[in-house]
Coordinates of C-alpha atoms and ligand atoms in Angstrom, one line a residue:
Chain A
M707 CA 117.7 129.5 3.5
S708 CA 115.2 130.0 6.7
D709 CA 115.9 129.4 9.8
W710 CA 114.5 126.3 11.3
I711 CA 112.4 127.2 14.7
I712 CA 111.5 125.0 17.3
T713 CA 109.1 127.1 18.8
R714 CA 108.0 126.7 22.7
Q715 CA 104.3 125.1 21.7
R716 CA 106.7 121.9 19.7
R717 CA 109.3 121.2 22.8
R718 CA 106.6 120.8 25.5
K719 CA 103.8 118.2 22.8
E720 CA 107.1 116.3 22.7
L721 CA 108.8 116.4 25.5
I722 CA 105.0 115.3 26.5
F723 CA 105.1 112.7 23.8
W724 CA 108.5 111.3 25.0
G725 CA 106.9 111.4 28.9
I726 CA 104.3 108.6 27.9
S727 CA 107.1 107.1 25.8
F728 CA 108.7 107.3 29.7
I729 CA 105.5 105.6 31.6
I730 CA 104.9 103.1 29.8
A731 CA 108.0 102.2 29.9
F732 CA 108.3 102.7 33.5
L733 CA 104.7 100.2 33.6
M734 CA 106.2 97.8 31.6
N735 CA 109.2 97.0 33.9
V736 CA 106.4 97.0 36.8
Y737 CA 104.4 94.6 35.2
S738 CA 107.7 92.2 34.1
I739 CA 109.0 93.3 38.1
A740 CA 106.1 91.4 38.8
R741 CA 105.2 89.4 36.3
F742 CA 108.5 87.2 36.5
N743 CA 108.6 87.3 40.0
T744 CA 111.5 89.3 40.5
S745 CA 113.4 91.9 43.3
W746 CA 111.0 96.0 43.3
S747 CA 114.5 97.1 43.9
E748 CA 114.7 96.7 39.7
L749 CA 112.4 99.5 39.5
Y750 CA 115.0 101.9 40.1
S751 CA 118.3 99.2 39.4
Q752 CA 117.1 99.2 35.8
L753 CA 116.1 102.6 35.3
H754 CA 118.8 102.9 32.6
I755 CA 117.2 100.4 30.5
V756 CA 113.6 101.9 31.3
L757 CA 115.2 104.9 30.0
L758 CA 116.8 103.5 26.9
I759 CA 113.6 101.7 25.8
S760 CA 111.4 104.7 26.9
F761 CA 113.6 107.4 23.4
V762 CA 112.8 103.7 21.7
L763 CA 109.4 103.6 22.1
Y764 CA 110.1 107.7 21.8
A765 CA 111.3 106.6 18.2
L766 CA 108.0 104.3 17.2
I767 CA 105.6 107.2 17.7
G768 CA 107.2 109.5 15.9
I769 CA 107.6 106.8 13.1
I770 CA 104.0 106.9 13.3
R771 CA 103.6 110.4 13.9
L772 CA 104.8 111.3 10.5
I773 CA 103.3 108.2 9.0
I774 CA 99.8 109.2 9.8
F775 CA 100.8 113.1 9.1
G776 CA 102.1 112.4 5.9
I777 CA 98.8 110.8 5.4
L778 CA 96.7 113.6 6.7
K779 CA 98.8 115.5 4.2
L780 CA 98.2 114.2 1.4
I781 CA 94.5 114.4 1.3
R782 CA 94.1 117.1 2.1
K783 CA 95.8 117.7 -1.3
M784 CA 93.7 115.6 -2.9
A785 CA 90.6 117.4 -1.4
Chain B
M735 CA 159.6 93.9 45.6
K736 CA 159.2 96.4 43.5
D737 CA 156.3 97.1 42.8
E738 CA 155.6 98.5 45.4
R739 CA 151.4 98.7 44.1
T740 CA 151.3 95.3 43.6
R741 CA 152.8 94.6 46.5
R742 CA 151.5 96.1 49.0
Q743 CA 147.0 94.7 47.2
F744 CA 148.8 91.7 47.7
I745 CA 149.9 91.9 52.0
R746 CA 146.3 93.6 52.6
D747 CA 144.6 91.2 50.3
V748 CA 146.5 88.1 52.6
S749 CA 145.8 89.6 55.8
L750 CA 142.3 90.2 54.6
L751 CA 141.9 85.9 53.0
S752 CA 143.7 84.9 57.0
S753 CA 141.7 86.6 58.9
S754 CA 138.3 84.8 57.1
A755 CA 138.2 82.0 59.9
V756 CA 138.3 78.8 56.7
L757 CA 140.8 80.8 54.8
G758 CA 143.1 80.6 58.4
A759 CA 141.9 76.7 59.8
S760 CA 143.2 75.3 55.8
M761 CA 145.5 77.0 54.5
P762 CA 147.8 78.2 57.1
W763 CA 150.4 78.2 55.7
L764 CA 149.0 82.4 54.5
K765 CA 148.5 82.7 58.3
A766 CA 152.0 82.9 58.6
M767 CA 152.4 85.0 56.0
A768 CA 150.2 87.9 56.8
G769 CA 151.8 87.6 60.3
E770 CA 155.2 87.3 58.3
T771 CA 154.9 89.8 55.8
Q772 CA 154.1 92.8 59.0
A773 CA 157.1 91.1 60.3
G774 CA 161.5 93.7 59.8
N775 CA 162.4 93.8 56.1
G776 CA 165.9 95.4 57.1
A777 CA 169.4 95.2 56.1
S778 CA 169.7 92.1 58.8
D779 CA 167.0 90.5 57.2
R780 CA 168.8 90.4 53.6
V781 CA 167.8 86.8 52.7
R782 CA 171.6 85.0 50.2
L783 CA 169.8 82.6 47.8
G784 CA 171.6 80.8 45.5
F785 CA 170.3 78.4 42.4
V786 CA 170.2 75.6 40.6
G787 CA 168.8 75.6 37.3
V788 CA 169.0 78.3 35.2
G789 CA 166.9 77.2 32.5
D790 CA 163.6 78.2 31.8
R791 CA 161.5 77.8 34.8
G792 CA 165.0 78.6 36.9
R793 CA 165.9 81.7 34.5
A794 CA 162.2 83.1 34.8
L795 CA 162.1 82.0 39.1
L796 CA 165.7 84.5 38.8
L797 CA 164.0 87.1 37.0
N798 CA 161.2 87.5 40.1
C799 CA 163.9 86.9 42.7
Q800 CA 165.0 90.0 41.9
Q801 CA 162.6 91.9 42.0
L802 CA 162.2 91.3 46.0
E803 CA 163.4 93.3 48.2
N804 CA 167.0 92.2 50.7
V805 CA 167.6 89.6 48.0
E806 CA 170.1 89.2 47.2
I807 CA 171.1 86.4 44.0
A808 CA 174.1 85.3 45.9
A809 CA 175.2 82.5 43.2
V810 CA 174.2 80.8 40.2
C811 CA 174.8 77.0 38.7
D812 CA 173.6 75.0 36.0
N813 CA 176.2 72.7 33.9
Y814 CA 175.3 73.3 30.9
E815 CA 177.3 76.4 29.8
P816 CA 174.7 78.4 27.0
H817 CA 172.6 78.4 30.9
Y818 CA 175.5 78.9 32.8
Q819 CA 176.7 81.8 30.7
R820 CA 173.2 83.2 30.5
A821 CA 172.7 82.8 34.4
V822 CA 176.4 84.4 34.7
E823 CA 174.7 87.5 32.0
L824 CA 171.4 87.8 34.2
T825 CA 172.8 88.2 37.3
N826 CA 175.7 91.1 36.3
G827 CA 178.9 88.6 37.2
K828 CA 177.9 89.9 40.6
A829 CA 176.4 85.9 41.9
K830 CA 179.1 83.2 42.6
A831 CA 179.2 81.3 39.4
F832 CA 179.3 77.5 39.5
Y833 CA 178.8 74.5 37.1
D834 CA 178.6 72.0 39.9
Y835 CA 176.5 72.0 43.0
R836 CA 178.2 70.3 45.2
K837 CA 181.0 72.8 44.4
M838 CA 178.3 75.8 46.3
L839 CA 177.6 73.6 48.9
D840 CA 181.2 73.3 49.2
E841 CA 180.5 77.2 50.0
A842 CA 177.5 77.1 51.9
D843 CA 177.9 78.9 54.4
K844 CA 177.7 82.0 52.0
L845 CA 173.9 81.0 51.7
D846 CA 170.0 81.5 53.3
A847 CA 168.1 78.9 51.2
V848 CA 169.2 77.5 47.3
I849 CA 166.4 77.7 44.9
I850 CA 165.9 74.6 43.0
A851 CA 164.8 74.5 39.2
T852 CA 167.1 71.3 37.8
P853 CA 165.0 68.0 35.4
L854 CA 162.7 66.1 37.6
H855 CA 164.7 63.4 38.0
E856 CA 167.8 65.6 39.7
H857 CA 166.2 67.1 43.0
A858 CA 165.6 64.5 45.4
H859 CA 169.8 64.4 45.4
I860 CA 170.0 68.4 44.8
T861 CA 167.1 69.0 47.4
I862 CA 168.2 67.1 50.3
D863 CA 172.8 67.6 49.8
F864 CA 171.2 71.2 50.6
L865 CA 168.9 70.0 53.2
N866 CA 171.9 68.5 54.7
S867 CA 173.9 71.5 54.8
G868 CA 171.3 73.3 56.9
I869 CA 170.5 75.9 53.7
H870 CA 166.5 75.3 53.3
V871 CA 165.5 74.6 49.6
F872 CA 163.0 76.2 46.9
C873 CA 162.8 72.8 44.6
E874 CA 160.0 72.6 41.5
K875 CA 157.2 70.5 40.9
S876 CA 156.9 67.6 41.2
M877 CA 159.1 66.4 43.9
A878 CA 160.8 63.7 42.1
R879 CA 160.9 61.3 39.9
T880 CA 159.7 58.2 42.4
L881 CA 158.7 58.0 45.1
E882 CA 160.6 56.4 47.7
D883 CA 163.0 60.0 46.7
S884 CA 160.0 62.3 47.4
K885 CA 159.8 60.8 50.6
A886 CA 163.9 61.1 50.9
M887 CA 163.1 65.0 50.2
T888 CA 160.0 65.1 52.7
L889 CA 161.7 62.9 56.0
T890 CA 165.1 64.9 55.3
A891 CA 163.4 68.6 55.2
N892 CA 161.4 66.6 58.6
R893 CA 165.0 65.5 60.6
T894 CA 166.9 68.7 59.3
G895 CA 164.1 71.5 60.0
K896 CA 164.8 73.8 57.3
I897 CA 162.6 74.7 54.3
L898 CA 161.3 72.7 51.6
Q899 CA 158.6 74.4 50.1
I900 CA 157.6 72.9 45.8
G901 CA 156.6 75.0 43.5
H902 CA 153.2 74.7 43.3
Q903 CA 152.1 78.4 42.7
R904 CA 148.6 77.8 42.5
M905 CA 148.6 77.8 45.9
F906 CA 150.1 82.0 46.3
N907 CA 147.1 83.0 43.6
P908 CA 144.7 85.5 44.6
A909 CA 141.2 83.6 42.8
Y910 CA 142.2 80.2 44.0
L911 CA 142.6 81.5 47.5
K912 CA 139.4 82.6 46.8
A913 CA 137.9 80.2 45.5
Y914 CA 139.0 77.9 48.6
E915 CA 137.4 80.3 50.0
R916 CA 134.4 80.3 49.2
A917 CA 134.0 75.8 48.3
A918 CA 134.8 75.6 52.2
S919 CA 131.7 78.3 52.9
G920 CA 130.0 75.0 51.4
E921 CA 128.4 77.9 48.7
I922 CA 128.9 74.9 45.6
G923 CA 127.6 72.1 48.5
Q924 CA 128.9 68.8 48.4
I925 CA 132.2 68.2 46.3
T926 CA 131.4 65.5 44.4
Q927 CA 133.8 65.7 40.6
I928 CA 137.0 67.6 40.0
R929 CA 137.0 68.2 36.6
A930 CA 140.8 68.6 34.9
Y931 CA 142.5 68.7 32.1
W932 CA 145.7 70.5 30.5
H933 CA 145.1 71.0 26.4
R934 CA 148.0 71.9 24.8
N935 CA 149.2 72.4 20.6
N936 CA 152.4 71.6 20.4
D937 CA 154.9 69.1 20.5
W938 CA 156.7 69.7 23.2
R939 CA 160.3 69.8 21.9
R940 CA 163.4 72.4 22.1
P941 CA 165.6 72.0 19.6
V942 CA 168.6 70.5 20.4
P943 CA 172.3 72.3 19.0
K944 CA 173.2 71.3 15.3
G945 CA 176.8 68.2 15.5
R946 CA 175.4 67.7 19.5
P947 CA 173.1 64.7 19.3
E948 CA 175.0 64.3 22.6
L949 CA 172.9 66.9 24.8
E950 CA 169.3 65.4 23.4
R951 CA 168.2 63.7 26.2
K952 CA 169.3 66.5 28.7
I953 CA 167.6 69.5 26.6
N954 CA 164.4 67.4 26.2
W955 CA 164.4 65.3 29.1
R956 CA 160.7 65.6 29.4
M957 CA 160.7 63.1 26.6
Y958 CA 162.2 60.6 28.5
D959 CA 160.9 58.1 31.4
E960 CA 164.1 57.9 33.0
Y961 CA 164.1 61.5 33.7
S962 CA 160.0 62.5 33.5
A963 CA 156.5 61.0 33.9
G964 CA 156.0 63.5 30.9
L965 CA 153.0 65.0 31.4
M966 CA 151.4 63.9 34.0
T967 CA 154.6 66.0 36.9
E968 CA 154.4 68.5 34.1
L969 CA 151.1 69.2 34.3
A970 CA 148.9 67.0 36.1
S971 CA 150.8 67.7 39.7
H972 CA 149.7 71.8 39.3
Q973 CA 146.2 70.7 39.0
I974 CA 145.8 67.7 41.0
Q975 CA 147.8 69.9 43.4
V976 CA 144.8 71.7 43.9
A977 CA 141.6 68.5 43.6
N978 CA 143.4 67.3 46.8
W979 CA 143.6 70.8 48.7
F980 CA 140.2 71.8 48.0
L981 CA 139.2 68.1 48.6
G982 CA 141.3 67.8 51.6
E983 CA 141.6 64.7 50.8
T984 CA 144.8 62.3 49.0
P985 CA 142.5 59.2 46.1
T986 CA 141.9 55.8 48.2
R987 CA 143.8 54.5 44.0
V988 CA 143.9 55.8 40.3
M989 CA 143.2 54.0 37.3
G990 CA 144.2 55.1 34.0
S991 CA 145.5 55.0 30.6
G992 CA 148.2 56.7 28.9
S993 CA 149.7 56.5 24.9
I994 CA 152.2 57.1 22.7
C995 CA 149.2 58.9 20.2
F996 CA 149.9 61.6 17.6
W997 CA 153.5 62.7 19.0
K998 CA 155.9 59.2 17.9
D999 CA 158.8 60.6 17.2
G1000 CA 160.9 58.7 19.5
R1001 CA 159.3 59.7 22.8
E1002 CA 159.6 57.7 25.8
V1003 CA 156.7 58.8 27.7
Y1004 CA 152.6 59.6 26.7
D1005 CA 151.5 61.9 24.8
N1006 CA 147.7 61.8 25.5
V1007 CA 146.3 60.5 28.5
A1008 CA 143.7 59.8 31.4
C1009 CA 143.1 59.3 35.1
V1010 CA 141.0 58.7 37.1
Y1011 CA 141.2 58.9 41.3
D1012 CA 139.0 58.0 43.8
Y1013 CA 138.4 59.9 46.9
P1014 CA 136.5 58.9 50.3
K1015 CA 132.9 58.7 50.3
G1016 CA 133.0 58.1 46.1
V1017 CA 133.8 61.3 44.8
K1018 CA 135.8 61.4 41.2
V1019 CA 138.6 63.6 40.3
I1020 CA 138.7 63.0 36.2
Y1021 CA 142.8 64.0 34.6
D1022 CA 143.1 64.2 31.0
S1023 CA 146.1 65.4 29.0
V1024 CA 147.1 66.1 24.7
I1025 CA 148.9 67.7 23.0
S1026 CA 147.9 67.8 20.1
N1027 CA 145.5 69.8 21.1
R1028 CA 144.3 73.2 22.5
K1029 CA 140.8 74.1 21.6
Y1030 CA 140.4 73.3 25.5
G1031 CA 143.5 75.2 28.2
L1032 CA 143.6 74.2 30.8
E1033 CA 140.5 74.4 34.1
E1034 CA 140.2 72.1 37.5
Q1035 CA 136.0 72.6 36.9
I1036 CA 135.3 71.8 40.7
M1037 CA 131.3 71.0 40.7
G1038 CA 129.7 70.9 43.6
H1039 CA 125.3 69.9 43.9
L1040 CA 125.0 74.0 44.1
G1041 CA 127.3 74.7 42.3
T1042 CA 131.1 75.3 40.0
I1043 CA 133.9 76.5 40.2
E1044 CA 136.8 77.3 37.6
P1045 CA 139.5 79.3 39.3
E1046 CA 142.2 79.8 36.3
V1047 CA 139.2 81.7 34.7
R1048 CA 138.6 83.1 37.7
K1049 CA 134.6 81.9 38.4
I1050 CA 132.1 80.7 39.8
Y1051 CA 128.5 79.3 38.8
S1052 CA 125.4 78.7 40.7
E1053 CA 123.6 75.6 40.0
N1054 CA 120.0 78.0 39.9
P1055 CA 122.1 81.8 38.9
P1056 CA 120.4 84.7 39.3
P1057 CA 117.1 85.4 37.2
A1058 CA 117.6 88.2 34.4
P1059 CA 116.1 91.4 36.0
G1060 CA 112.3 91.1 34.5
F1061 CA 112.0 93.8 32.0
L1062 CA 115.4 91.8 30.5
Q1063 CA 112.7 89.3 30.7
L1064 CA 110.3 90.9 29.0
I1065 CA 112.0 92.2 26.2
N1066 CA 113.5 88.5 25.5
N1067 CA 110.4 87.1 25.0
L1068 CA 108.8 89.6 23.5
E1069 CA 112.0 89.1 20.9
K1070 CA 111.4 85.0 20.2
D1071 CA 107.7 85.4 20.1
I1072 CA 108.4 87.9 17.1
F1073 CA 111.4 86.6 15.4
E1074 CA 111.3 82.7 16.8
T1075 CA 110.5 80.0 14.1
I1076 CA 107.6 77.9 16.8
P1077 CA 107.5 75.4 16.1
I1078 CA 104.4 72.5 14.4
G1079 CA 105.5 69.4 17.0
G1080 CA 106.8 69.4 19.7
A1081 CA 110.7 67.9 21.2
S1082 CA 110.6 65.2 22.8
W1083 CA 113.7 65.6 23.2
V1084 CA 115.9 68.7 23.7
P1085 CA 119.4 68.8 24.4
E1086 CA 120.8 69.1 27.7
T1087 CA 123.3 71.4 26.2
A1088 CA 125.9 73.0 29.0
V1089 CA 124.0 75.6 30.6
Q1090 CA 124.5 79.5 29.6
Y1091 CA 124.9 81.3 32.6
K1092 CA 128.5 83.3 33.0
G1093 CA 129.0 82.4 35.7
E1094 CA 130.4 85.2 38.5
Y1095 CA 134.4 86.4 38.5
L1096 CA 136.2 85.4 42.0
V1097 CA 137.8 87.9 41.6
E1098 CA 138.4 91.4 40.0
D1099 CA 140.9 91.4 37.0
Y1100 CA 144.4 91.8 38.8
Q1101 CA 148.2 92.1 37.8
Y1102 CA 149.0 89.6 40.4
D1103 CA 152.2 87.3 39.5
D1104 CA 151.7 84.1 41.2
T1105 CA 155.2 83.0 40.4
L1106 CA 156.2 85.7 42.3
L1107 CA 153.6 85.8 45.5
E1108 CA 155.2 82.2 45.8
M1109 CA 159.0 83.5 45.6
E1110 CA 158.0 85.8 48.3
G1111 CA 156.8 83.8 50.4
F1112 CA 159.6 81.6 50.6
V1113 CA 161.9 84.6 51.0
L1114 CA 159.6 85.0 53.2
A1115 CA 160.0 81.9 55.9
V1116 CA 163.1 82.0 55.0
R1117 CA 164.1 85.4 56.6
N1118 CA 161.5 83.9 59.0
G1119 CA 163.9 80.7 59.8
R1120 CA 160.3 78.3 59.1
P1121 CA 158.5 76.5 57.2
Y1122 CA 154.5 77.1 56.5
P1123 CA 153.5 74.3 57.9
G1124 CA 150.6 72.2 55.0
L1125 CA 153.0 73.4 52.1
L1126 CA 155.9 70.6 52.2
R1127 CA 152.4 67.9 52.6
E1128 CA 150.6 68.7 49.6
G1129 CA 153.6 69.0 47.2
Y1130 CA 154.5 65.4 48.6
N1131 CA 151.2 64.0 47.9
A1132 CA 150.6 65.6 45.0
T1133 CA 152.9 64.0 43.7
V1134 CA 152.6 60.5 44.6
A1135 CA 148.9 60.8 43.1
V1136 CA 150.8 61.8 39.2
L1137 CA 153.6 59.2 40.1
L1138 CA 150.8 56.6 40.3
G1139 CA 149.1 57.7 38.0
L1140 CA 151.5 57.1 35.7
Q1141 CA 152.0 54.1 37.6
A1142 CA 148.3 52.6 36.7
M1143 CA 149.0 53.1 32.9
Q1144 CA 152.5 52.2 32.6
E1145 CA 151.6 48.5 34.9
N1146 CA 146.9 48.5 33.3
R1147 CA 145.5 47.9 37.2
I1148 CA 143.6 50.1 39.4
I1149 CA 147.0 51.4 41.8
E1150 CA 145.9 51.4 45.6
W1151 CA 147.9 54.6 47.6
P1152 CA 151.2 52.3 48.7
E1153 CA 150.0 52.6 53.0
E1154 CA 153.7 53.7 53.4
Y1155 CA 153.5 56.9 51.3
A1156 CA 151.0 58.0 53.1
W1157 CA 150.5 61.1 54.7
K1158 CA 149.4 60.8 58.4
K1159 CA 149.3 63.0 61.8
N1160 CA 152.4 62.1 64.4
T1161 CA 154.6 59.9 62.1
E1162 CA 157.4 59.9 60.5
L1163 CA 155.3 61.5 57.4
V1164 CA 154.5 64.8 59.1
Ligands
LIG2377 N1 155.7 75.8 39.1 C1 155.4 75.2 36.9 O1 155.1 76.3 36.3 C2 156.4 75.3 36.3 C3 157.2 75.7 35.1 C4 157.5 75.4 33.9 C5 158.6 74.3 35.1 N2 158.9 73.8 36.1 C6 159.7 72.6 36.6 O2 161.3 73.9 37.2 C7 162.6 72.2 36.0 C8 162.6 72.3 35.5 O3 162.8 72.7 33.9 P1 163.0 73.7 33.0 O4 161.7 74.0 31.2 O5 162.9 75.1 33.4 O6 163.6 72.5 32.2 P2 165.2 73.1 31.5 O7 166.4 72.0 30.9 O8 164.2 74.8 31.3 O9 166.0 73.8 32.8 C9 166.8 73.6 33.4 C10 167.6 73.2 33.7 O10 169.3 72.5 34.3 C11 170.0 72.7 34.6 N3 170.8 70.8 35.1 C12 170.6 69.9 34.9 N4 170.9 69.5 35.6 C13 171.8 69.6 36.5 C14 172.6 69.8 37.3 N5 173.1 68.9 37.9 N6 173.6 70.8 38.3 C15 173.3 71.9 37.4 N7 172.5 72.7 36.9 C16 171.6 71.5 36.1 C17 170.2 72.3 32.6 O11 171.3 72.7 32.4 C18 168.7 73.3 32.8 O12 169.5 74.7 32.8 C19 161.1 71.5 36.1 O13 161.4 70.4 37.5 C20 159.9 71.7 35.8 O14 158.8 70.7 35.9 C21 157.7 74.5 36.8

């Protein structure tokens, strides 16, 4: 059985995806503070929720990526 | 207290609370206690206690006092053989035991104070006899079965200058003290109504030993009008005391209705009571108690125009709860948009059901046993030989209020607080 190797490139890519998720979650928090007129201290007091949501988004993006990857593979096979 | 951690924490909390201007002024016993907790605890400060009535409550109080430092249980008294024997066992035969409290009175010089936990109708004469013998008294609530007896007890305490403390332990409960402080600071606004209730689901009966029917009235004294005012003196008195205390007033009049509704077993006292107490300036206290359903348990809902306090569950609720963090609101809204069904026609009326705000805790979860703290308070007062100002007034006013409540129910009319039973400054009932 061959070992799974996570390349440096792959790690960088995943980190970028998670980073994007984090930024989106962070911006969502900024938006909700403005929208619901709550305290700006929530920018850091709610970081745990932001972090949690960033993982949820990362997982969602992961599912979308898997679907795209599957479709592309199928197209390539059929070509 | 043998549990030093509890003791130290309590002293710290009492000192902290009593340094609050609001509490210091309106609860003089707290301030006195904070001062006195610093006082000496040497061998000469040993307090010798006697117990009269070692039934359910007397036993609990005795066990509490055994936890206190520098306290000697010097005498016990109970006129019911099994309880007499139990008292002897609890004190390992070290305390002098009596069947008749009058014999205990003969040896009053060997006692500093007594703790009376007999049935209600046996409170007054025993208390008065001990006070007259120069002994400080802690008497369980309620004060007495009649208004006359309650007044006589108070007057005797005033005349002799001895301590008479009534067993309303909520005044020593840190959650109640904190609740009082927050109410007095104006946080819940103007209190307009207190809704208090105590619901249980049991018949309140105790088993009588087989072949001894003559013990029925002694053991089940709570069931008989001659000895007890039932739910009013047994349960309501704690909660009406809280209401009087938080409002800083006594009721002007009371109306009520009582019935024997569920436990039709020959009892004479109501198993279902409801009263409305009118206080000055239109404030109302609405009270009810049943012993055929326990879903709502017990609570005093202290309602102001800015908030509500429920001290039994140690909570305070604002009328305008702080909004949830924006991000959570956003997520909630998204969730609603995705999962909730959308009505086609808008509802013309939305039921005004209770606000679903979970509130804020008044104090952290704590280990306190307020009865233990109350006993510690009493022993400190005895050691210093001075009653805490204000405490007896609370016990007296609560008893008068619940007895008037019962009278309103029994006579089926509105009862005004009689002038001769008003607790006034600079009168004989000071
Ligand atoms: N503060 C509280 O939370 C609280 C809780 C429970 C009871 N109580 C009060 O405590 C009191 C006692 O209640 P209880 O449930 O312990 O009753 P109980 O019937 O269990 O005990 C009363 C005891 O007093 C004894 N007794 C009666 N007459 C006596 C006399 N003349 N001399 C000596 N002993 C005598 C009885 O034999 C019995 O052992 C009541 O006033 C009750 O309202 C207060």
